[in-house]
PDB file of N, CA and C in Angstrom:
ATOM      1  N   MET H  18      11.418  10.839  72.969  1.00 45.00           N
ATOM      2  CA  MET H  18      11.668  11.698  71.796  1.00 45.00           C
ATOM      3  C   MET H  18      13.113  10.907  70.602  1.00 45.00           C
ATOM      4  N   ALA H  19      13.739  10.393  71.288  1.00 48.00           N
ATOM      5  CA  ALA H  19      15.029  10.291  70.252  1.00 48.00           C
ATOM      6  C   ALA H  19      14.723   9.003  68.909  1.00 48.00           C
ATOM      7  N   ALA H  20      12.830   8.802  69.436  1.00 48.00           N
ATOM      8  CA  ALA H  20      12.489   8.053  68.693  1.00 48.00           C
ATOM      9  C   ALA H  20      11.858   8.583  67.658  1.00 48.00           C
ATOM     10  N   LEU H  21      11.733   9.801  67.643  1.00 45.00           N
ATOM     11  CA  LEU H  21      10.401  10.725  66.858  1.00 45.00           C
ATOM     12  C   LEU H  21      11.638  11.429  65.794  1.00 45.00           C
ATOM     13  N   ARG H  22      13.119  11.419  65.787  1.00 47.00           N
ATOM     14  CA  ARG H  22      13.927  11.566  64.770  1.00 47.00           C
ATOM     15  C   ARG H  22      14.571   9.780  63.835  1.00 47.00           C
ATOM     16  N   VAL H  23      14.082   9.173  64.488  1.00 42.00           N
ATOM     17  CA  VAL H  23      14.557   7.954  63.841  1.00 42.00           C
ATOM     18  C   VAL H  23      13.103   8.071  62.481  1.00 42.00           C
ATOM     19  N   LEU H  24      11.859   7.714  63.011  1.00 45.00           N
ATOM     20  CA  LEU H  24      11.138   7.663  61.934  1.00 45.00           C
ATOM     21  C   LEU H  24      11.232   8.549  60.435  1.00 45.00           C
ATOM     22  N   PRO H  25      11.857   9.779  60.585  1.00 50.00           N
ATOM     23  CA  PRO H  25      12.010   9.831  59.238  1.00 50.00           C
ATOM     24  C   PRO H  25      13.332  10.232  58.438  1.00 50.00           C
ATOM     25  N   ARG H  26      14.111   9.145  59.408  1.00 48.00           N
ATOM     26  CA  ARG H  26      15.591   8.457  58.758  1.00 48.00           C
ATOM     27  C   ARG H  26      14.554   7.395  58.298  1.00 48.00           C
ATOM     28  N   LEU H  27      14.414   6.768  58.481  1.00 47.00           N
ATOM     29  CA  LEU H  27      13.727   5.433  58.173  1.00 47.00           C
ATOM     30  C   LEU H  27      12.587   5.406  56.774  1.00 47.00           C
ATOM     31  N   ARG H  28      11.850   6.774  57.021  1.00 48.00           N
ATOM     32  CA  ARG H  28      10.891   7.022  55.428  1.00 48.00           C
ATOM     33  C   ARG H  28      12.040   6.697  54.917  1.00 48.00           C
ATOM     34  N   SER H  29      13.354   7.594  54.852  1.00 48.00           N
ATOM     35  CA  SER H  29      14.070   8.587  53.967  1.00 48.00           C
ATOM     36  C   SER H  29      14.896   7.107  53.251  1.00 48.00           C
ATOM     37  N   MET H  30      14.672   6.028  54.256  1.00 48.00           N
ATOM     38  CA  MET H  30      15.659   4.702  53.668  1.00 48.00           C
ATOM     39  C   MET H  30      14.647   4.035  52.521  1.00 48.00           C
ATOM     40  N   ASN H  31      13.421   4.244  52.617  1.00 47.00           N
ATOM     41  CA  ASN H  31      12.383   2.982  52.029  1.00 47.00           C
ATOM     42  C   ASN H  31      11.771   4.391  51.019  1.00 47.00           C
ATOM     43  N   ALA H  32      12.460   5.517  50.819  1.00 54.00           N
ATOM     44  CA  ALA H  32      12.455   5.948  50.108  1.00 54.00           C
ATOM     45  C   ALA H  32      13.552   6.043  48.511  1.00 54.00           C
ATOM     46  N   GLN H  33      14.730   5.540  49.012  1.00 63.00           N
ATOM     47  CA  GLN H  33      16.155   5.094  48.459  1.00 63.00           C
ATOM     48  C   GLN H  33      15.784   3.991  48.328  1.00 63.00           C
ATOM     49  N   HIS H  34      14.770   3.010  48.479  1.00 64.00           N
ATOM     50  CA  HIS H  34      15.122   1.676  48.884  1.00 64.00           C
ATOM     51  C   HIS H  34      13.661   0.767  48.253  1.00 64.00           C
ATOM     52  N   PRO H  35      13.046   1.251  47.483  1.00 89.00           N
ATOM     53  CA  PRO H  35      11.932   0.788  47.392  1.00 89.00           C
ATOM     54  C   PRO H  35      11.890  -0.531  46.800  1.00 89.00           C
ATOM     55  N   THR H  36      10.351  -0.926  46.805  1.00 95.00           N
ATOM     56  CA  THR H  36      10.251  -2.279  46.282  1.00 95.00           C
ATOM     57  C   THR H  36      10.762  -2.763  44.895  1.00 95.00           C
ATOM     58  N   GLN H  37      11.429  -4.112  45.475  1.00 96.00           N
ATOM     59  CA  GLN H  37      12.341  -4.959  43.752  1.00 96.00           C
ATOM     60  C   GLN H  37      11.381  -6.101  43.985  1.00 96.00           C
ATOM     61  N   ARG H  38      10.807  -6.256  42.583  1.00 97.00           N
ATOM     62  CA  ARG H  38      11.035  -7.474  42.091  1.00 97.00           C
ATOM     63  C   ARG H  38      12.326  -8.572  41.080  1.00 97.00           C
ATOM     64  N   VAL H  39      12.057  -9.635  42.124  1.00 98.00           N
ATOM     65  CA  VAL H  39      13.681 -10.403  41.719  1.00 98.00           C
ATOM     66  C   VAL H  39      13.025 -11.392  41.678  1.00 98.00           C
ATOM     67  N   GLU H  40      14.148 -11.878  41.001  1.00 98.00           N
ATOM     68  CA  GLU H  40      14.488 -13.820  40.028  1.00 98.00           C
ATOM     69  C   GLU H  40      15.978 -13.986  40.167  1.00 98.00           C
ATOM     70  N   VAL H  41      15.768 -15.098  40.501  1.00 98.00           N
ATOM     71  CA  VAL H  41      17.191 -16.254  41.207  1.00 98.00           C
ATOM     72  C   VAL H  41      17.480 -16.908  40.483  1.00 98.00           C
ATOM     73  N   SER H  42      18.434 -17.270  39.738  1.00 98.00           N
ATOM     74  CA  SER H  42      18.011 -18.608  39.142  1.00 98.00           C
ATOM     75  C   SER H  42      19.632 -19.538  39.791  1.00 98.00           C
ATOM     76  N   PHE H  43      19.329 -20.664  40.594  1.00 98.00           N
ATOM     77  CA  PHE H  43      20.966 -21.430  41.297  1.00 98.00           C
ATOM     78  C   PHE H  43      21.152 -22.436  40.487  1.00 98.00           C
ATOM     79  N   VAL H  44      22.226 -22.720  39.865  1.00 97.00           N
ATOM     80  CA  VAL H  44      22.967 -23.756  40.245  1.00 97.00           C
ATOM     81  C   VAL H  44      21.983 -25.057  41.061  1.00 97.00           C
ATOM     82  N   GLY H  45      21.803 -25.043  41.640  1.00 96.00           N
ATOM     83  CA  GLY H  45      21.011 -26.634  42.365  1.00 96.00           C
ATOM     84  C   GLY H  45      19.768 -25.822  43.108  1.00 96.00           C
ATOM     85  N   PRO H  46      19.303 -26.363  44.342  1.00 96.00           N
ATOM     86  CA  PRO H  46      18.143 -26.212  45.069  1.00 96.00           C
ATOM     87  C   PRO H  46      18.244 -25.026  45.387  1.00 96.00           C
ATOM     88  N   PRO H  47      17.504 -23.791  45.325  1.00 98.00           N
ATOM     89  CA  PRO H  47      17.948 -22.773  46.155  1.00 98.00           C
ATOM     90  C   PRO H  47      17.751 -22.891  47.816  1.00 98.00           C
ATOM     91  N   PRO H  48      17.999 -21.968  48.384  1.00 98.00           N
ATOM     92  CA  PRO H  48      17.702 -22.019  50.184  1.00 98.00           C
ATOM     93  C   PRO H  48      16.794 -21.154  50.638  1.00 98.00           C
ATOM     94  N   VAL H  49      15.586 -22.020  49.904  1.00 97.00           N
ATOM     95  CA  VAL H  49      13.891 -21.384  50.237  1.00 97.00           C
ATOM     96  C   VAL H  49      13.593 -20.380  51.199  1.00 97.00           C
ATOM     97  N   ARG H  50      13.796 -21.287  52.783  1.00 97.00           N
ATOM     98  CA  ARG H  50      13.569 -21.069  53.870  1.00 97.00           C
ATOM     99  C   ARG H  50      14.207 -19.756  54.340  1.00 97.00           C
ATOM    100  N   GLN H  51      15.579 -19.994  53.731  1.00 98.00           N
ATOM    101  CA  GLN H  51      16.367 -18.968  54.393  1.00 98.00           C
ATOM    102  C   GLN H  51      15.846 -17.487  53.479  1.00 98.00           C
ATOM    103  N   ILE H  52      15.318 -17.266  52.371  1.00 98.00           N
ATOM    104  CA  ILE H  52      14.777 -16.850  51.676  1.00 98.00           C
ATOM    105  C   ILE H  52      13.581 -16.278  52.169  1.00 98.00           C
ATOM    106  N   GLU H  53      12.674 -17.168  52.503  1.00 97.00           N
ATOM    107  CA  GLU H  53      10.828 -16.587  53.295  1.00 97.00           C
ATOM    108  C   GLU H  53      11.321 -15.719  54.019  1.00 97.00           C
ATOM    109  N   ARG H  54      12.599 -15.842  55.203  1.00 98.00           N
ATOM    110  CA  ARG H  54      13.343 -15.639  56.478  1.00 98.00           C
ATOM    111  C   ARG H  54      13.170 -14.208  56.778  1.00 98.00           C
ATOM    112  N   ALA H  55      14.152 -14.309  54.827  1.00 98.00           N
ATOM    113  CA  ALA H  55      15.025 -12.708  55.551  1.00 98.00           C
ATOM    114  C   ALA H  55      14.137 -11.629  55.363  1.00 98.00           C
ATOM    115  N   SER H  56      14.548 -10.593  55.682  1.00 97.00           N
ATOM    116  CA  SER H  56      13.850  -9.054  57.028  1.00 97.00           C
ATOM    117  C   SER H  56      13.678  -8.745  54.884  1.00 97.00           C
ATOM    118  N   GLY H  57      12.405  -8.394  55.084  1.00 96.00           N
ATOM    119  CA  GLY H  57      11.911  -7.247  53.502  1.00 96.00           C
ATOM    120  C   GLY H  57      11.065  -8.580  52.539  1.00 96.00           C
ATOM    121  N   VAL H  58      11.990  -9.601  52.757  1.00 98.00           N
ATOM    122  CA  VAL H  58      11.268 -10.592  51.155  1.00 98.00           C
ATOM    123  C   VAL H  58       9.824 -11.055  51.622  1.00 98.00           C
ATOM    124  N   SER H  59       8.526 -10.900  50.445  1.00 97.00           N
ATOM    125  CA  SER H  59       7.671 -11.155  50.610  1.00 97.00           C
ATOM    126  C   SER H  59       7.216 -11.618  49.269  1.00 97.00           C
ATOM    127  N   GLU H  60       6.236 -12.698  48.883  1.00 97.00           N
ATOM    128  CA  GLU H  60       5.503 -13.131  47.863  1.00 97.00           C
ATOM    129  C   GLU H  60       6.907 -14.190  46.954  1.00 97.00           C
ATOM    130  N   VAL H  61       7.065 -15.166  48.391  1.00 98.00           N
ATOM    131  CA  VAL H  61       8.034 -15.763  47.535  1.00 98.00           C
ATOM    132  C   VAL H  61       7.457 -17.125  46.542  1.00 98.00           C
ATOM    133  N   ASP H  62       8.243 -17.008  45.300  1.00 98.00           N
ATOM    134  CA  ASP H  62       7.347 -18.210  44.528  1.00 98.00           C
ATOM    135  C   ASP H  62       8.993 -19.130  43.817  1.00 98.00           C
ATOM    136  N   ILE H  63       8.320 -20.779  44.177  1.00 97.00           N
ATOM    137  CA  ILE H  63       9.854 -21.550  43.797  1.00 97.00           C
ATOM    138  C   ILE H  63       9.225 -21.952  42.217  1.00 97.00           C
ATOM    139  N   ASP H  64      10.014 -22.152  41.210  1.00 97.00           N
ATOM    140  CA  ASP H  64       9.831 -22.752  39.946  1.00 97.00           C
ATOM    141  C   ASP H  64      10.919 -23.926  39.977  1.00 97.00           C
ATOM    142  N   GLY H  65      11.134 -24.880  40.360  1.00 97.00           N
ATOM    143  CA  GLY H  65      12.857 -25.401  40.614  1.00 97.00           C
ATOM    144  C   GLY H  65      14.161 -24.664  41.428  1.00 97.00           C
ATOM    145  N   PRO H  66      14.575 -24.756  40.196  1.00 98.00           N
ATOM    146  CA  PRO H  66      16.032 -23.882  40.493  1.00 98.00           C
ATOM    147  C   PRO H  66      15.608 -22.120  40.605  1.00 98.00           C
ATOM    148  N   VAL H  67      14.751 -21.777  40.049  1.00 98.00           N
ATOM    149  CA  VAL H  67      14.377 -20.497  40.107  1.00 98.00           C
ATOM    150  C   VAL H  67      13.549 -19.695  41.239  1.00 98.00           C
ATOM    151  N   VAL H  68      14.038 -19.000  41.855  1.00 98.00           N
ATOM    152  CA  VAL H  68      13.041 -18.055  43.049  1.00 98.00           C
ATOM    153  C   VAL H  68      13.057 -16.708  42.639  1.00 98.00           C
ATOM    154  N   ARG H  69      11.452 -16.154  42.855  1.00 98.00           N
ATOM    155  CA  ARG H  69      10.881 -15.210  41.935  1.00 98.00           C
ATOM    156  C   ARG H  69      10.154 -14.678  43.792  1.00 98.00           C
ATOM    157  N   CYS H  70      10.594 -13.206  43.706  1.00 98.00           N
ATOM    158  CA  CYS H  70      10.082 -12.642  44.932  1.00 98.00           C
ATOM    159  C   CYS H  70      10.289 -11.226  45.120  1.00 98.00           C
ATOM    160  N   LEU H  71       9.394 -10.818  45.768  1.00 97.00           N
ATOM    161  CA  LEU H  71       9.015  -9.302  46.401  1.00 97.00           C
ATOM    162  C   LEU H  71      10.600  -8.691  46.988  1.00 97.00           C
ATOM    163  N   VAL H  72      11.000  -7.488  47.447  1.00 97.00           N
ATOM    164  CA  VAL H  72      12.331  -7.664  48.216  1.00 97.00           C
ATOM    165  C   VAL H  72      12.570  -6.062  48.446  1.00 97.00           C
ATOM    166  N   THR H  73      11.802  -5.830  49.785  1.00 96.00           N
ATOM    167  CA  THR H  73      11.679  -3.938  49.839  1.00 96.00           C
ATOM    168  C   THR H  73      12.805  -3.708  50.925  1.00 96.00           C
ATOM    169  N   GLY H  74      12.957  -2.444  50.816  1.00 94.00           N
ATOM    170  CA  GLY H  74      14.049  -2.131  51.462  1.00 94.00           C
ATOM    171  C   GLY H  74      15.345  -2.324  51.017  1.00 94.00           C
ATOM    172  N   SER H  75      16.807  -2.306  52.153  1.00 93.00           N
ATOM    173  CA  SER H  75      17.633  -3.416  51.424  1.00 93.00           C
ATOM    174  C   SER H  75      17.853  -4.038  51.305  1.00 93.00           C
ATOM    175  N   PHE H  76      18.422  -4.805  50.253  1.00 93.00           N
ATOM    176  CA  PHE H  76      18.874  -5.998  50.086  1.00 93.00           C
ATOM    177  C   PHE H  76      19.837  -6.559  50.775  1.00 93.00           C
ATOM    178  N   GLN H  77      20.354  -6.839  51.968  1.00 96.00           N
ATOM    179  CA  GLN H  77      21.623  -6.584  52.278  1.00 96.00           C
ATOM    180  C   GLN H  77      21.177  -8.604  53.473  1.00 96.00           C
ATOM    181  N   PRO H  78      19.783  -8.748  53.989  1.00 97.00           N
ATOM    182  CA  PRO H  78      19.225  -9.668  54.057  1.00 97.00           C
ATOM    183  C   PRO H  78      18.878 -10.986  53.273  1.00 97.00           C
ATOM    184  N   PHE H  79      18.362 -10.095  51.821  1.00 97.00           N
ATOM    185  CA  PHE H  79      18.219 -11.063  51.336  1.00 97.00           C
ATOM    186  C   PHE H  79      19.866 -11.846  50.600  1.00 97.00           C
ATOM    187  N   LEU H  80      20.563 -11.035  50.202  1.00 97.00           N
ATOM    188  CA  LEU H  80      21.498 -11.971  49.728  1.00 97.00           C
ATOM    189  C   LEU H  80      22.251 -12.296  50.560  1.00 97.00           C
ATOM    190  N   GLU H  81      22.264 -12.266  51.827  1.00 98.00           N
ATOM    191  CA  GLU H  81      22.984 -13.246  52.892  1.00 98.00           C
ATOM    192  C   GLU H  81      21.946 -14.482  52.723  1.00 98.00           C
ATOM    193  N   ALA H  82      20.786 -14.782  52.882  1.00 98.00           N
ATOM    194  CA  ALA H  82      19.963 -15.920  52.926  1.00 98.00           C
ATOM    195  C   ALA H  82      20.438 -16.677  51.258  1.00 98.00           C
ATOM    196  N   LEU H  83      21.522 -15.780  50.387  1.00 97.00           N
ATOM    197  CA  LEU H  83      21.683 -17.043  48.910  1.00 97.00           C
ATOM    198  C   LEU H  83      23.198 -17.150  49.867  1.00 97.00           C
ATOM    199  N   ARG H  84      23.862 -17.114  50.510  1.00 97.00           N
ATOM    200  CA  ARG H  84      25.005 -17.430  50.639  1.00 97.00           C
ATOM    201  C   ARG H  84      25.224 -18.920  50.868  1.00 97.00           C
ATOM    202  N   GLY H  85      26.586 -18.895  50.096  1.00 96.00           N
ATOM    203  CA  GLY H  85      26.676 -20.190  50.062  1.00 96.00           C
ATOM    204  C   GLY H  85      26.337 -21.243  49.055  1.00 96.00           C
ATOM    205  N   HIS H  86      24.958 -20.760  47.874  1.00 97.00           N
ATOM    206  CA  HIS H  86      24.494 -21.118  46.742  1.00 97.00           C
ATOM    207  C   HIS H  86      24.996 -20.128  45.955  1.00 97.00           C
ATOM    208  N   GLU H  87      25.622 -21.452  44.190  1.00 97.00           N
ATOM    209  CA  GLU H  87      25.863 -20.867  43.473  1.00 97.00           C
ATOM    210  C   GLU H  87      24.451 -19.946  42.734  1.00 97.00           C
ATOM    211  N   VAL H  88      24.756 -18.971  42.450  1.00 97.00           N
ATOM    212  CA  VAL H  88      23.728 -18.308  41.505  1.00 97.00           C
ATOM    213  C   VAL H  88      24.479 -18.125  40.308  1.00 97.00           C
ATOM    214  N   ILE H  89      23.356 -17.984  39.274  1.00 98.00           N
ATOM    215  CA  ILE H  89      24.013 -18.058  37.602  1.00 98.00           C
ATOM    216  C   ILE H  89      23.109 -16.867  37.186  1.00 98.00           C
ATOM    217  N   VAL H  90      21.944 -16.567  37.476  1.00 98.00           N
ATOM    218  CA  VAL H  90      21.566 -15.244  36.725  1.00 98.00           C
ATOM    219  C   VAL H  90      21.024 -14.579  38.116  1.00 98.00           C
ATOM    220  N   LEU H  91      20.811 -13.711  38.114  1.00 97.00           N
ATOM    221  CA  LEU H  91      20.465 -12.553  39.635  1.00 97.00           C
ATOM    222  C   LEU H  91      19.666 -10.873  38.574  1.00 97.00           C
ATOM    223  N   GLN H  92      18.001 -10.788  38.311  1.00 97.00           N
ATOM    224  CA  GLN H  92      17.788  -9.824  37.740  1.00 97.00           C
ATOM    225  C   GLN H  92      16.517  -9.043  39.036  1.00 97.00           C
ATOM    226  N   SER H  93      16.713  -8.218  39.034  1.00 96.00           N
ATOM    227  CA  SER H  93      15.855  -7.185  39.820  1.00 96.00           C
ATOM    228  C   SER H  93      15.785  -5.618  38.880  1.00 96.00           C
ATOM    229  N   THR H  94      14.263  -5.844  39.180  1.00 96.00           N
ATOM    230  CA  THR H  94      13.462  -5.145  38.341  1.00 96.00           C
ATOM    231  C   THR H  94      12.797  -3.955  39.360  1.00 96.00           C
ATOM    232  N   PRO H  95      11.826  -2.577  39.255  1.00 95.00           N
ATOM    233  CA  PRO H  95      11.066  -1.589  40.440  1.00 95.00           C
ATOM    234  C   PRO H  95       9.522  -2.689  40.099  1.00 95.00           C
ATOM    235  N   ALA H  96       9.268  -2.914  41.350  1.00 91.00           N
ATOM    236  CA  ALA H  96       7.707  -3.430  41.094  1.00 91.00           C
ATOM    237  C   ALA H  96       6.488  -2.533  41.136  1.00 91.00           C
ATOM    238  N   ALA H  97       6.731  -0.843  41.705  1.00 71.00           N
ATOM    239  CA  ALA H  97       6.343  -0.167  40.553  1.00 71.00           C
ATOM    240  C   ALA H  97       6.298   0.378  39.256  1.00 71.00           C
ATOM    241  N   GLY H  98       6.760  -0.215  38.141  1.00 51.00           N
ATOM    242  CA  GLY H  98       6.589  -0.196  36.827  1.00 51.00           C
ATOM    243  C   GLY H  98       7.922   0.415  36.438  1.00 51.00           C
ATOM    244  N   SER H  99       8.929   1.454  37.134  1.00 39.00           N
ATOM    245  CA  SER H  99       9.897   1.572  36.956  1.00 39.00           C
ATOM    246  C   SER H  99      10.499   1.334  35.701  1.00 39.00           C
ATOM    247  N   ALA H 100      11.448   2.489  35.221  1.00 38.00           N
ATOM    248  CA  ALA H 100      11.979   1.950  34.091  1.00 38.00           C
ATOM    249  C   ALA H 100      13.292   1.148  33.925  1.00 38.00           C
ATOM    250  N   SER H 101      13.918   1.335  35.247  1.00 40.00           N
ATOM    251  CA  SER H 101      15.527   1.085  35.465  1.00 40.00           C
ATOM    252  C   SER H 101      15.956  -0.641  36.151  1.00 40.00           C
ATOM    253  N   SER H 102      16.253  -0.920  35.809  1.00 40.00           N
ATOM    254  CA  SER H 102      16.808  -2.750  36.052  1.00 40.00           C
ATOM    255  C   SER H 102      18.011  -2.677  36.487  1.00 40.00           C
ATOM    256  N   THR H 103      18.368  -3.870  37.037  1.00 43.00           N
ATOM    257  CA  THR H 103      20.098  -4.500  37.442  1.00 43.00           C
ATOM    258  C   THR H 103      19.988  -5.781  36.951  1.00 43.00           C
ATOM    259  N   ARG H 104      20.838  -6.382  35.821  1.00 42.00           N
ATOM    260  CA  ARG H 104      20.893  -7.762  35.308  1.00 42.00           C
ATOM    261  C   ARG H 104      22.401  -7.921  35.878  1.00 42.00           C
ATOM    262  N   ALA H 105      22.622  -9.269  36.861  1.00 43.00           N
ATOM    263  CA  ALA H 105      23.902  -9.619  36.768  1.00 43.00           C
ATOM    264  C   ALA H 105      24.113 -10.744  36.767  1.00 43.00           C
ATOM    265  N   LYS H 106      25.491 -11.772  35.936  1.00 41.00           N
ATOM    266  CA  LYS H 106      25.333 -12.562  35.367  1.00 41.00           C
ATOM    267  C   LYS H 106      26.732 -13.856  35.304  1.00 41.00           C
ATOM    268  N   GLY H 107      26.317 -14.511  35.976  1.00 44.00           N
ATOM    269  CA  GLY H 107      28.078 -15.106  36.290  1.00 44.00           C
ATOM    270  C   GLY H 107      28.100 -16.894  36.941  1.00 44.00           C
ATOM    271  N   SER H 108      29.129 -17.112  36.424  1.00 39.00           N
ATOM    272  CA  SER H 108      29.397 -18.300  37.086  1.00 39.00           C
ATOM    273  C   SER H 108      30.770 -18.841  37.637  1.00 39.00           C
ATOM    274  N   ARG H 109      30.826 -20.082  38.347  1.00 40.00           N
ATOM    275  CA  ARG H 109      32.102 -20.209  38.835  1.00 40.00           C
ATOM    276  C   ARG H 109      33.685 -20.250  37.648  1.00 40.00           C
TER     277      ARG H 109
END
């Protein structure tokens, strides 16, 4: 019976964290294997130091895959076509 109570919570989490289209630019080679293995990540496309993919649900596994690699641009937009987006730039 406890499992039945978890399902609405999981549905709620997916509603709060829809699928995002993500583009990340790295200073060096991207951590492709780590990104491909991260939970919620799909449709990974590599173009030199740029990675494009979809992230569904929490960003935490995706962000952990980036650990130790210098990111110079990170852009995220809703995959469903919503108008909101987040962009962060930075360098060391």
